[in-house]
């Protein structure tokens, strides 16, 4: 599943780059700005940001502060991972709820040039939140089943 999301993220980034290049070309070379390019870039950024969060969580590439965590023994590390995962899931549930509320409010307006409902742009928030929770749960299952080994490392040694 995450491989498909990674392909979607890559396509969104490529589209944003192409639209940005076209925007610069049209604005400064042809002297005819593209009005809809900002809207398309905004939508692409929203989607790749919120989908990318779930992908980064699953790949364990999110920024973390491990100084104190590295001081803990293996059982305590599992407990800390469980607690932090539950806290993150609670936060993402709030993101999903608020994002869905924002999406519903976005149904009342459209983008000026493309006439796309903001509902579709704001929908990236709750959908990204769902993928982030799924990634958190998958990572937690890896820890609980032993597929993700929690190592004992001396403090300050890094990964």
PDB file of C-alpha atoms in Angstrom:
ATOM      1  CA  UNK A   1       0.000   0.000   0.000  1.00  0.00           C
ATOM      2  CA  UNK A   2       2.751   2.462   0.910  1.00  0.00           C
ATOM      3  CA  UNK A   3       4.460   1.803  -2.422  1.00  0.00           C
ATOM      4  CA  UNK A   4       1.368   3.087  -4.241  1.00  0.00           C
ATOM      5  CA  UNK A   5       1.275   6.149  -2.011  1.00  0.00           C
ATOM      6  CA  UNK A   6       4.972   6.767  -2.687  1.00  0.00           C
ATOM      7  CA  UNK A   7       4.274   6.686  -6.444  1.00  0.00           C
ATOM      8  CA  UNK A   8       1.420   9.166  -5.967  1.00  0.00           C
ATOM      9  CA  UNK A   9       3.687  11.423  -3.895  1.00  0.00           C
ATOM     10  CA  UNK A  10       6.415  11.273  -6.551  1.00  0.00           C
ATOM     11  CA  UNK A  11       3.887  12.109  -9.273  1.00  0.00           C
ATOM     12  CA  UNK A  12       2.606  15.075  -7.258  1.00  0.00           C
ATOM     13  CA  UNK A  13       6.126  16.399  -6.711  1.00  0.00           C
ATOM     14  CA  UNK A  14       6.920  15.986 -10.419  1.00  0.00           C
ATOM     15  CA  UNK A  15       3.706  17.786 -11.373  1.00  0.00           C
ATOM     16  CA  UNK A  16       4.462  20.659  -8.999  1.00  0.00           C
ATOM     17  CA  UNK A  17       7.971  21.007 -10.435  1.00  0.00           C
ATOM     18  CA  UNK A  18       6.668  21.001 -14.016  1.00  0.00           C
ATOM     19  CA  UNK A  19       3.936  23.517 -13.218  1.00  0.00           C
ATOM     20  CA  UNK A  20       6.454  25.764 -11.462  1.00  0.00           C
ATOM     21  CA  UNK A  21       8.848  25.646 -14.423  1.00  0.00           C
ATOM     22  CA  UNK A  22       5.988  26.382 -16.809  1.00  0.00           C
ATOM     23  CA  UNK A  23       4.821  29.235 -14.592  1.00  0.00           C
ATOM     24  CA  UNK A  24       8.254  30.879 -14.606  1.00  0.00           C
ATOM     25  CA  UNK A  25       8.599  30.386 -18.363  1.00  0.00           C
ATOM     26  CA  UNK A  26       5.197  31.834 -19.155  1.00  0.00           C
ATOM     27  CA  UNK A  27       5.552  34.745 -16.730  1.00  0.00           C
ATOM     28  CA  UNK A  28       9.079  35.882 -17.609  1.00  0.00           C
ATOM     29  CA  UNK A  29       9.693  34.643 -21.159  1.00  0.00           C
ATOM     30  CA  UNK A  30       6.282  34.826 -22.827  1.00  0.00           C
ATOM     31  CA  UNK A  31       5.016  37.571 -20.493  1.00  0.00           C
ATOM     32  CA  UNK A  32       1.679  35.747 -20.016  1.00  0.00           C
ATOM     33  CA  UNK A  33       1.263  34.494 -16.433  1.00  0.00           C
ATOM     34  CA  UNK A  34      -0.613  31.267 -15.828  1.00  0.00           C
ATOM     35  CA  UNK A  35      -3.377  32.060 -13.359  1.00  0.00           C
ATOM     36  CA  UNK A  36      -4.251  28.514 -12.338  1.00  0.00           C
ATOM     37  CA  UNK A  37      -0.697  27.381 -11.540  1.00  0.00           C
ATOM     38  CA  UNK A  38      -0.808  28.568  -7.935  1.00  0.00           C
ATOM     39  CA  UNK A  39      -4.036  26.672  -7.305  1.00  0.00           C
ATOM     40  CA  UNK A  40      -2.645  23.476  -8.783  1.00  0.00           C
ATOM     41  CA  UNK A  41       0.573  23.813  -6.781  1.00  0.00           C
ATOM     42  CA  UNK A  42      -1.382  24.465  -3.579  1.00  0.00           C
ATOM     43  CA  UNK A  43      -3.473  21.334  -4.077  1.00  0.00           C
ATOM     44  CA  UNK A  44      -0.397  19.264  -4.923  1.00  0.00           C
ATOM     45  CA  UNK A  45       1.492  20.526  -1.879  1.00  0.00           C
ATOM     46  CA  UNK A  46      -1.431  19.762   0.408  1.00  0.00           C
ATOM     47  CA  UNK A  47      -1.795  16.219  -0.887  1.00  0.00           C
ATOM     48  CA  UNK A  48       1.875  15.324  -0.945  1.00  0.00           C
ATOM     49  CA  UNK A  49       2.432  16.803   2.521  1.00  0.00           C
ATOM     50  CA  UNK A  50      -0.329  14.851   4.230  1.00  0.00           C
ATOM     51  CA  UNK A  51       0.223  11.627   2.274  1.00  0.00           C
ATOM     52  CA  UNK A  52       3.964  12.031   2.779  1.00  0.00           C
ATOM     53  CA  UNK A  53       3.526  12.164   6.552  1.00  0.00           C
ATOM     54  CA  UNK A  54       2.158   8.622   6.586  1.00  0.00           C
ATOM     55  CA  UNK A  55       4.897   7.406   4.283  1.00  0.00           C
ATOM     56  CA  UNK A  56       7.594   9.009   6.434  1.00  0.00           C
ATOM     57  CA  UNK A  57       6.114   7.499   9.590  1.00  0.00           C
ATOM     58  CA  UNK A  58       6.043   4.007   8.080  1.00  0.00           C
ATOM     59  CA  UNK A  59       9.641   4.303   6.863  1.00  0.00           C
ATOM     60  CA  UNK A  60      10.684   5.734  10.230  1.00  0.00           C
ATOM     61  CA  UNK A  61      12.230   8.788   8.591  1.00  0.00           C
ATOM     62  CA  UNK A  62      10.487  11.386  10.755  1.00  0.00           C
ATOM     63  CA  UNK A  63      12.595  13.608  12.977  1.00  0.00           C
ATOM     64  CA  UNK A  64      12.930  12.290  16.506  1.00  0.00           C
ATOM     65  CA  UNK A  65      14.884  13.136  19.628  1.00  0.00           C
ATOM     66  CA  UNK A  66      16.482   9.923  20.816  1.00  0.00           C
ATOM     67  CA  UNK A  67      18.854  11.132  23.531  1.00  0.00           C
ATOM     68  CA  UNK A  68      16.748   9.995  26.508  1.00  0.00           C
ATOM     69  CA  UNK A  69      15.165   7.113  24.622  1.00  0.00           C
ATOM     70  CA  UNK A  70      18.602   5.622  23.973  1.00  0.00           C
ATOM     71  CA  UNK A  71      19.241   5.532  27.736  1.00  0.00           C
ATOM     72  CA  UNK A  72      16.294   3.192  28.330  1.00  0.00           C
ATOM     73  CA  UNK A  73      16.528  -0.600  28.476  1.00  0.00           C
ATOM     74  CA  UNK A  74      14.664  -2.743  25.939  1.00  0.00           C
ATOM     75  CA  UNK A  75      11.397  -3.279  27.883  1.00  0.00           C
ATOM     76  CA  UNK A  76      11.167   0.413  28.728  1.00  0.00           C
ATOM     77  CA  UNK A  77      11.784   1.309  25.074  1.00  0.00           C
ATOM     78  CA  UNK A  78       8.818  -0.836  24.030  1.00  0.00           C
ATOM     79  CA  UNK A  79       6.664   0.853  26.655  1.00  0.00           C
ATOM     80  CA  UNK A  80       7.760   4.313  25.514  1.00  0.00           C
ATOM     81  CA  UNK A  81       7.025   3.387  21.877  1.00  0.00           C
ATOM     82  CA  UNK A  82       3.561   2.197  22.880  1.00  0.00           C
ATOM     83  CA  UNK A  83       2.819   5.374  24.842  1.00  0.00           C
ATOM     84  CA  UNK A  84       4.124   7.714  22.132  1.00  0.00           C
ATOM     85  CA  UNK A  85       2.205   5.797  19.465  1.00  0.00           C
ATOM     86  CA  UNK A  86      -1.040   6.108  21.436  1.00  0.00           C
ATOM     87  CA  UNK A  87      -0.423   9.858  21.869  1.00  0.00           C
ATOM     88  CA  UNK A  88       0.307  10.255  18.141  1.00  0.00           C
ATOM     89  CA  UNK A  89      -2.811   8.299  17.201  1.00  0.00           C
ATOM     90  CA  UNK A  90      -4.895  10.540  19.461  1.00  0.00           C
ATOM     91  CA  UNK A  91      -3.372  13.605  17.801  1.00  0.00           C
ATOM     92  CA  UNK A  92      -4.050  12.207  14.321  1.00  0.00           C
ATOM     93  CA  UNK A  93      -7.638  11.398  15.270  1.00  0.00           C
ATOM     94  CA  UNK A  94      -8.025  15.089  16.080  1.00  0.00           C
ATOM     95  CA  UNK A  95      -6.387  16.004  12.766  1.00  0.00           C
ATOM     96  CA  UNK A  96      -8.794  13.685  10.938  1.00  0.00           C
ATOM     97  CA  UNK A  97     -11.823  15.130  12.706  1.00  0.00           C
ATOM     98  CA  UNK A  98     -10.827  18.770  12.201  1.00  0.00           C
ATOM     99  CA  UNK A  99      -9.667  18.112   8.644  1.00  0.00           C
ATOM    100  CA  UNK A 100     -12.990  16.523   7.795  1.00  0.00           C
ATOM    101  CA  UNK A 101     -14.833  19.505   9.283  1.00  0.00           C
ATOM    102  CA  UNK A 102     -12.637  21.816   7.229  1.00  0.00           C
ATOM    103  CA  UNK A 103     -13.344  19.738   4.117  1.00  0.00           C
ATOM    104  CA  UNK A 104     -17.071  20.064   4.636  1.00  0.00           C
ATOM    105  CA  UNK A 105     -16.738  23.842   4.956  1.00  0.00           C
ATOM    106  CA  UNK A 106     -14.628  23.810   1.789  1.00  0.00           C
ATOM    107  CA  UNK A 107     -17.606  22.472  -0.147  1.00  0.00           C
ATOM    108  CA  UNK A 108     -19.040  25.969  -0.061  1.00  0.00           C
ATOM    109  CA  UNK A 109     -16.259  27.548  -2.124  1.00  0.00           C
ATOM    110  CA  UNK A 110     -14.198  26.857  -5.227  1.00  0.00           C
ATOM    111  CA  UNK A 111     -10.801  27.950  -6.465  1.00  0.00           C
ATOM    112  CA  UNK A 112     -10.961  31.087  -8.632  1.00  0.00           C
ATOM    113  CA  UNK A 113      -9.391  29.745 -11.846  1.00  0.00           C
ATOM    114  CA  UNK A 114      -9.915  25.990 -11.876  1.00  0.00           C
ATOM    115  CA  UNK A 115     -13.310  26.106 -10.149  1.00  0.00           C
ATOM    116  CA  UNK A 116     -12.374  23.050  -8.066  1.00  0.00           C
ATOM    117  CA  UNK A 117     -14.130  22.723  -4.731  1.00  0.00           C
ATOM    118  CA  UNK A 118     -11.818  23.307  -1.789  1.00  0.00           C
ATOM    119  CA  UNK A 119     -13.383  20.138  -0.396  1.00  0.00           C
ATOM    120  CA  UNK A 120     -11.016  18.088  -2.583  1.00  0.00           C
ATOM    121  CA  UNK A 121      -7.962  20.029  -1.449  1.00  0.00           C
ATOM    122  CA  UNK A 122      -8.864  19.950   2.249  1.00  0.00           C
ATOM    123  CA  UNK A 123      -9.738  16.255   2.011  1.00  0.00           C
ATOM    124  CA  UNK A 124      -5.985  15.640   1.938  1.00  0.00           C
ATOM    125  CA  UNK A 125      -5.924  16.361   5.682  1.00  0.00           C
ATOM    126  CA  UNK A 126      -8.197  13.568   6.961  1.00  0.00           C
ATOM    127  CA  UNK A 127      -7.017  11.084   4.339  1.00  0.00           C
ATOM    128  CA  UNK A 128      -3.400  11.795   5.215  1.00  0.00           C
ATOM    129  CA  UNK A 129      -4.325  11.391   8.880  1.00  0.00           C
ATOM    130  CA  UNK A 130      -5.810   7.962   8.222  1.00  0.00           C
ATOM    131  CA  UNK A 131      -2.661   6.824   6.399  1.00  0.00           C
ATOM    132  CA  UNK A 132      -0.535   8.197   9.235  1.00  0.00           C
ATOM    133  CA  UNK A 133      -2.509   6.213  11.806  1.00  0.00           C
ATOM    134  CA  UNK A 134      -2.209   3.064   9.689  1.00  0.00           C
ATOM    135  CA  UNK A 135       1.548   3.628   9.472  1.00  0.00           C
ATOM    136  CA  UNK A 136       1.793   4.156  13.241  1.00  0.00           C
ATOM    137  CA  UNK A 137      -0.153   0.952  13.879  1.00  0.00           C
ATOM    138  CA  UNK A 138       2.008  -1.008  11.412  1.00  0.00           C
ATOM    139  CA  UNK A 139       5.182   0.253  13.087  1.00  0.00           C
ATOM    140  CA  UNK A 140       3.777  -0.592  16.513  1.00  0.00           C
ATOM    141  CA  UNK A 141       2.899  -4.111  15.371  1.00  0.00           C
ATOM    142  CA  UNK A 142       6.481  -4.498  14.132  1.00  0.00           C
ATOM    143  CA  UNK A 143       7.758  -3.620  17.597  1.00  0.00           C
ATOM    144  CA  UNK A 144       5.264  -5.788  19.473  1.00  0.00           C
ATOM    145  CA  UNK A 145       5.834  -8.837  17.252  1.00  0.00           C
ATOM    146  CA  UNK A 146       9.613  -8.491  17.247  1.00  0.00           C
ATOM    147  CA  UNK A 147       9.965  -7.636  13.559  1.00  0.00           C
ATOM    148  CA  UNK A 148      11.406  -4.260  14.557  1.00  0.00           C
ATOM    149  CA  UNK A 149      14.138  -4.962  17.049  1.00  0.00           C
ATOM    150  CA  UNK A 150      14.416  -2.398  19.828  1.00  0.00           C
ATOM    151  CA  UNK A 151      18.136  -2.237  20.532  1.00  0.00           C
ATOM    152  CA  UNK A 152      19.985  -1.365  23.700  1.00  0.00           C
ATOM    153  CA  UNK A 153      22.401   1.408  22.770  1.00  0.00           C
ATOM    154  CA  UNK A 154      24.541   3.554  25.001  1.00  0.00           C
ATOM    155  CA  UNK A 155      23.290   7.133  25.256  1.00  0.00           C
ATOM    156  CA  UNK A 156      24.717   9.589  22.798  1.00  0.00           C
ATOM    157  CA  UNK A 157      25.841   6.999  20.236  1.00  0.00           C
ATOM    158  CA  UNK A 158      23.033   7.723  17.753  1.00  0.00           C
ATOM    159  CA  UNK A 159      21.741   5.270  15.203  1.00  0.00           C
TER     160      UNK A 159
END
